[in-house]
PDB file of C-alpha atoms in Angstrom:
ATOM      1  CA  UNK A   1     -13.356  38.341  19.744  1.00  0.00           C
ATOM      2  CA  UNK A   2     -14.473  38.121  16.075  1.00  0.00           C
ATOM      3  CA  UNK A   3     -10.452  37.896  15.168  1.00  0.00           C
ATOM      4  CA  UNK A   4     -10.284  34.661  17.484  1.00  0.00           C
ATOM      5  CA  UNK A   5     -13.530  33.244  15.954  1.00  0.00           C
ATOM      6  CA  UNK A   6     -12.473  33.682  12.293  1.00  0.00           C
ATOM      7  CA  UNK A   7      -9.682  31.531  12.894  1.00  0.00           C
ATOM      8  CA  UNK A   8     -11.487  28.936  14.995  1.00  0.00           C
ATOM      9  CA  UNK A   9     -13.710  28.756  12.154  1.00  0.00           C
ATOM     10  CA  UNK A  10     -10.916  28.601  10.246  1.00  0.00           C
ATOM     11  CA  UNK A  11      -9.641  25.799  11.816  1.00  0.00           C
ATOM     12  CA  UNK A  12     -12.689  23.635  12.173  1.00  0.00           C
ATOM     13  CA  UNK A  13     -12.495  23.706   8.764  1.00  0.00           C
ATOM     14  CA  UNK A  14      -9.321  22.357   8.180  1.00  0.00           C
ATOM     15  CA  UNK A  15      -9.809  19.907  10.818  1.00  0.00           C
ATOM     16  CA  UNK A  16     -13.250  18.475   8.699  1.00  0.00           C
ATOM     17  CA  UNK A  17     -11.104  18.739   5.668  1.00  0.00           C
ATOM     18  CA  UNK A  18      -8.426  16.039   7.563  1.00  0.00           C
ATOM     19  CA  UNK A  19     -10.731  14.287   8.482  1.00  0.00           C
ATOM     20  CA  UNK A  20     -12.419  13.838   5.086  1.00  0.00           C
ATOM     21  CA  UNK A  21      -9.049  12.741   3.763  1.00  0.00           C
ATOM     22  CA  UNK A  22      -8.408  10.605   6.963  1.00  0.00           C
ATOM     23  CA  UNK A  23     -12.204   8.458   6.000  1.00  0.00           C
ATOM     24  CA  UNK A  24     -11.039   8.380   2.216  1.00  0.00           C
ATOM     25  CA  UNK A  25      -7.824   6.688   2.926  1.00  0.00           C
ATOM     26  CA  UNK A  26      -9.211   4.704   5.719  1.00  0.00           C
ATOM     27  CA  UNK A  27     -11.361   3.567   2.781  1.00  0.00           C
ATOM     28  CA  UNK A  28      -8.670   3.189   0.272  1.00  0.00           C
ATOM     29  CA  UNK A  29      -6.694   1.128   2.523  1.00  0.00           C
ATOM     30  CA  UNK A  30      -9.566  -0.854   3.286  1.00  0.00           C
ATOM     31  CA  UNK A  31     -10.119  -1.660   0.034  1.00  0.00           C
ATOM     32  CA  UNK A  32      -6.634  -2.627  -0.577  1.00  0.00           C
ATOM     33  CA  UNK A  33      -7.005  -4.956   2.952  1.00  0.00           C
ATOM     34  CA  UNK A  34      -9.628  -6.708   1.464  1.00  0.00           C
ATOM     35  CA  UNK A  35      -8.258  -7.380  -1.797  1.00  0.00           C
ATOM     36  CA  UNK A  36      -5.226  -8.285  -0.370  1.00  0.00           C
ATOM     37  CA  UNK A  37      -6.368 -11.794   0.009  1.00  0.00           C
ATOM     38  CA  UNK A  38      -6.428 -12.262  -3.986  1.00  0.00           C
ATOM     39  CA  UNK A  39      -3.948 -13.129  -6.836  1.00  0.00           C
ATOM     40  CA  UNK A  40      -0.717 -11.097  -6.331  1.00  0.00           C
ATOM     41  CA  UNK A  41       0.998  -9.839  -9.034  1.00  0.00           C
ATOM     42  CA  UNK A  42       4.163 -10.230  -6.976  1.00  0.00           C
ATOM     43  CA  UNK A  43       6.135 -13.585  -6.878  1.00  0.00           C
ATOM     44  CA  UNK A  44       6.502 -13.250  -2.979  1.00  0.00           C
ATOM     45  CA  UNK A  45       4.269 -15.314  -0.658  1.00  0.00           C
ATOM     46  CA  UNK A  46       4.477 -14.910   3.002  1.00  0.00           C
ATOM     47  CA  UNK A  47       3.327 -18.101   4.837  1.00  0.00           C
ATOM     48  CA  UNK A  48       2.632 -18.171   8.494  1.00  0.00           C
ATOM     49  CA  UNK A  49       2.085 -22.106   9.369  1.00  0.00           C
ATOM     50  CA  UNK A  50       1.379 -22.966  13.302  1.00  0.00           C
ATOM     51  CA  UNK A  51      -0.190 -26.449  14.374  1.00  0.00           C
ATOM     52  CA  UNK A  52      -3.369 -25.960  12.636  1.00  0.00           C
ATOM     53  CA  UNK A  53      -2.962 -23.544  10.277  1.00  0.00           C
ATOM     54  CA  UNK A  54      -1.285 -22.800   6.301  1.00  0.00           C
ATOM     55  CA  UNK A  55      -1.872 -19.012   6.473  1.00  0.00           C
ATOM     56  CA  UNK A  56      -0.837 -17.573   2.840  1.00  0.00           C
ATOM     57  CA  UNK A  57      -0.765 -13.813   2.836  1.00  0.00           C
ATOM     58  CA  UNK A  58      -2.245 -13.964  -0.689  1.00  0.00           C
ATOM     59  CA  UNK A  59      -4.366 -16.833  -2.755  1.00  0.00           C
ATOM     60  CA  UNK A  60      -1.876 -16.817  -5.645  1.00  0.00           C
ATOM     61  CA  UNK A  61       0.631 -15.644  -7.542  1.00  0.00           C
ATOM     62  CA  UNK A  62       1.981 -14.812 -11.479  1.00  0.00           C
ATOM     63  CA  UNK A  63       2.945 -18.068 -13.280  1.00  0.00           C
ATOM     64  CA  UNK A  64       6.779 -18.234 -13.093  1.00  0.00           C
ATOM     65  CA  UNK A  65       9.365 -17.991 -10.137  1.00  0.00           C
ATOM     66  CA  UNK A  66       7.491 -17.761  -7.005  1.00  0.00           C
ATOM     67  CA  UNK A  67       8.943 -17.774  -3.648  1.00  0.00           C
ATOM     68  CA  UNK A  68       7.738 -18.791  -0.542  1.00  0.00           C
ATOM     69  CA  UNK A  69       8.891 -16.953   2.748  1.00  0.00           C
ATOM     70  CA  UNK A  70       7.747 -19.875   5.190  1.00  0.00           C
ATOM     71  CA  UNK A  71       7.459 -18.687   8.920  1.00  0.00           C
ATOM     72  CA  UNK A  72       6.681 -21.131  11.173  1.00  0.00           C
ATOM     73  CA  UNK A  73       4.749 -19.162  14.395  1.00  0.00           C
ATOM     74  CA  UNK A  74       3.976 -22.503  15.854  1.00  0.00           C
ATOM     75  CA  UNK A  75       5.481 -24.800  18.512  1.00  0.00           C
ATOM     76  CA  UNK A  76       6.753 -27.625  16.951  1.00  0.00           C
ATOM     77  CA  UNK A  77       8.670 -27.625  13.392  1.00  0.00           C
ATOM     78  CA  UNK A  78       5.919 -28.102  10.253  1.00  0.00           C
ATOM     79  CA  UNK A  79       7.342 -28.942   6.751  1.00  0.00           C
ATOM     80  CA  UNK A  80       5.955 -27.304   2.978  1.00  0.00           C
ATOM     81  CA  UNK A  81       4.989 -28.896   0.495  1.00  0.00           C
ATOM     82  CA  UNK A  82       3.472 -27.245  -2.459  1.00  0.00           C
ATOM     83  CA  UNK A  83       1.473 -29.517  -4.934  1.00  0.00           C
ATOM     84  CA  UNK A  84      -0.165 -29.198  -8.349  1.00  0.00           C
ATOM     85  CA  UNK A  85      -3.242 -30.762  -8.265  1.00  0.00           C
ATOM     86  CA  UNK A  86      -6.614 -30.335  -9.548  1.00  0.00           C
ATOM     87  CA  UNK A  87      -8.493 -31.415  -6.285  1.00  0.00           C
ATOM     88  CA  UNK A  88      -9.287 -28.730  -3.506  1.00  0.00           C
ATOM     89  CA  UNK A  89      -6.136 -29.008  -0.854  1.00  0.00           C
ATOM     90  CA  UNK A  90      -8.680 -30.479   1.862  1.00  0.00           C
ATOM     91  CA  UNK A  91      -9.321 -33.432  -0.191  1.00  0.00           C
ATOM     92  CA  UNK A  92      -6.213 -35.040  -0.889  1.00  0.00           C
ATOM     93  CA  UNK A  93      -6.012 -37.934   2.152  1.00  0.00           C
ATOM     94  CA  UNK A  94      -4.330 -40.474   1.386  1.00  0.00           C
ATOM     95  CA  UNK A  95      -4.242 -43.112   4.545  1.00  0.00           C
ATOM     96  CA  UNK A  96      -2.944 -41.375   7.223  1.00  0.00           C
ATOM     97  CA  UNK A  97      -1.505 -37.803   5.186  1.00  0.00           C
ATOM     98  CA  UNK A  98      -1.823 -36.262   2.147  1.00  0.00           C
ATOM     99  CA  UNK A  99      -0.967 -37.898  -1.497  1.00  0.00           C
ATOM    100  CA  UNK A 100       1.856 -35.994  -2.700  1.00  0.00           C
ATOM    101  CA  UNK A 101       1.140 -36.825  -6.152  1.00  0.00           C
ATOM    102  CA  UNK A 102       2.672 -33.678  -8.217  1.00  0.00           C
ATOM    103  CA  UNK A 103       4.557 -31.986  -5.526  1.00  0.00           C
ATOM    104  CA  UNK A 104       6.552 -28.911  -6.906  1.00  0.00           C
ATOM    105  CA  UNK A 105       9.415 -29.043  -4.392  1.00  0.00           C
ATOM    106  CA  UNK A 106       8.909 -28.611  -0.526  1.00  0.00           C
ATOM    107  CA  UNK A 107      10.915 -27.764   2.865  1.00  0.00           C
ATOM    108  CA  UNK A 108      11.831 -30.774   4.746  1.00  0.00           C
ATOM    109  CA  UNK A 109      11.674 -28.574   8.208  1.00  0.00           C
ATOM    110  CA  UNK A 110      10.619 -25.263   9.442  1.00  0.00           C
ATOM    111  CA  UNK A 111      12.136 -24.987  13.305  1.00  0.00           C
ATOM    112  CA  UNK A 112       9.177 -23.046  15.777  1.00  0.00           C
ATOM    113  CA  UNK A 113      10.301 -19.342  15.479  1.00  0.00           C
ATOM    114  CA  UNK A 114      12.376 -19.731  12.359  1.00  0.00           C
ATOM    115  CA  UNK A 115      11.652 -19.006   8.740  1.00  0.00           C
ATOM    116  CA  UNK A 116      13.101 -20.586   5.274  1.00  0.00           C
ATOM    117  CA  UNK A 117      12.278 -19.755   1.497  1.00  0.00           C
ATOM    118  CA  UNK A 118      11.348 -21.829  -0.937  1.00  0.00           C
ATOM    119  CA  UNK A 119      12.049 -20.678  -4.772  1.00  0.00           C
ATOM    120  CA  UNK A 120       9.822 -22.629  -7.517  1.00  0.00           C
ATOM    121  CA  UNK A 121       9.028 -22.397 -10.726  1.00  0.00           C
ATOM    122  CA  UNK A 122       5.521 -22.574 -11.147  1.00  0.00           C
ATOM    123  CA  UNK A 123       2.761 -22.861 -14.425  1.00  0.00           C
ATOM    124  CA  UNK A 124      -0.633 -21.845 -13.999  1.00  0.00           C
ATOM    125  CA  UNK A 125      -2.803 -23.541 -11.964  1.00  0.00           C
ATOM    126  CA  UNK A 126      -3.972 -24.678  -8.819  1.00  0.00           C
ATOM    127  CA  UNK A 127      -2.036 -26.202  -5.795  1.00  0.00           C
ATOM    128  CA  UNK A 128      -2.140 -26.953  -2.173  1.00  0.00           C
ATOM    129  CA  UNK A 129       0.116 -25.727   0.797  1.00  0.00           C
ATOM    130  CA  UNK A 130       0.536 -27.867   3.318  1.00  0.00           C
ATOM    131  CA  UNK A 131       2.639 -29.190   5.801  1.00  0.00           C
ATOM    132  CA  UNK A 132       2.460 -33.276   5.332  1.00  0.00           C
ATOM    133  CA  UNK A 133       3.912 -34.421   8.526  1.00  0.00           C
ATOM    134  CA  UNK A 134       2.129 -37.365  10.685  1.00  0.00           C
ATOM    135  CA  UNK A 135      -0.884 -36.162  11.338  1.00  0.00           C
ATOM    136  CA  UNK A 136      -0.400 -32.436  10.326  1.00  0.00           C
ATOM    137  CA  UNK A 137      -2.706 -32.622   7.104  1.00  0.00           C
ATOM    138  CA  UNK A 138      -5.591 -33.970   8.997  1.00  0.00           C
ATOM    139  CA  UNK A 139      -5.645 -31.494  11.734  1.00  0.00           C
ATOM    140  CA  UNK A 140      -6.499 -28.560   8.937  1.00  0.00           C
ATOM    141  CA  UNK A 141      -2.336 -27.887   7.682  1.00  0.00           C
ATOM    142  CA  UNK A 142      -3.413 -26.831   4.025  1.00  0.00           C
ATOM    143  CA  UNK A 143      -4.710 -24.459   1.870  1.00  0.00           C
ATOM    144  CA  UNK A 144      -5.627 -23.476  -1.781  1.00  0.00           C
ATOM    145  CA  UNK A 145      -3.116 -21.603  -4.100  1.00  0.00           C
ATOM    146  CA  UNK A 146      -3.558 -20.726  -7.743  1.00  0.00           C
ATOM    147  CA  UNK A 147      -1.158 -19.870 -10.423  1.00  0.00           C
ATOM    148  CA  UNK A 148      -2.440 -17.542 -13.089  1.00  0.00           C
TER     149      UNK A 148
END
């Protein structure tokens, strides 16, 4: 009986030890999660666009080559457009879409289900996503990127 107890004890122990490193990397990877959101210092931007939506997997990237992995997980087919601008990416309405004044380069067409790149060169500083097509803009298709 006290054999079998030493190693339950035993083994309590180690199971509160994984634990304890189980909580410290659920923290650590928390962490990470949250600040996943901020300037990468990788040139690769996943971009989930639907109907509504520009979802960037990160704010930003390093000023140089930066490309855009475009996945459209919508219905119909969305364009990119990627413009340097020093207005927020919600205010640029122009009649009926956005101005494209200082576009950096864009994808005429992302098919529903299918994904494209988009390789730029791009200085520091801020730009919108969006997808520009009639009515698109206006029904929230954008958001803020920055180039540092």
């Amino acid at each position: 009986m006290l054999f079998r107890n030493k190693y339950e004890t035993k083994g309590a122990g180690m199971r509160k030890l994984s634990l304890g490193i189980a909580a410290a990397a659920a923290v650590a990877i928390s962490v990470g999660v949250v600040s996943a959101g901020a300037v990468t210092s990788k040139p690769l931007v996943a971009v989930a666009v639907d109907e509504f939506s520009v979802f960037p997997a990160t704010q930003g990237a390093p000023v140089g080559k930066v490309r855009f992995v475009v996945t459209n997980i919508g219905t119909l087919k969305h364009e990119f457009v990627v413009i340097r601008t020093d207005k927020p990416a919600g205010n640029l309405l122009k009649g009926n879409e956005a101005d494209e004044t200082g576009a950096a380069g864009e994808l005429d067409g992302v098919k529903a289900g299918n994904a494209r790149v988009l390789v730029l060169r791009l200085n520091r500083g801020h730009y919108a996503l969006l997808c520009n097509l009639p009515g698109h803009y206006k029904t929230g298709q954008f958001a803020d990127f920055y180039v540092r």
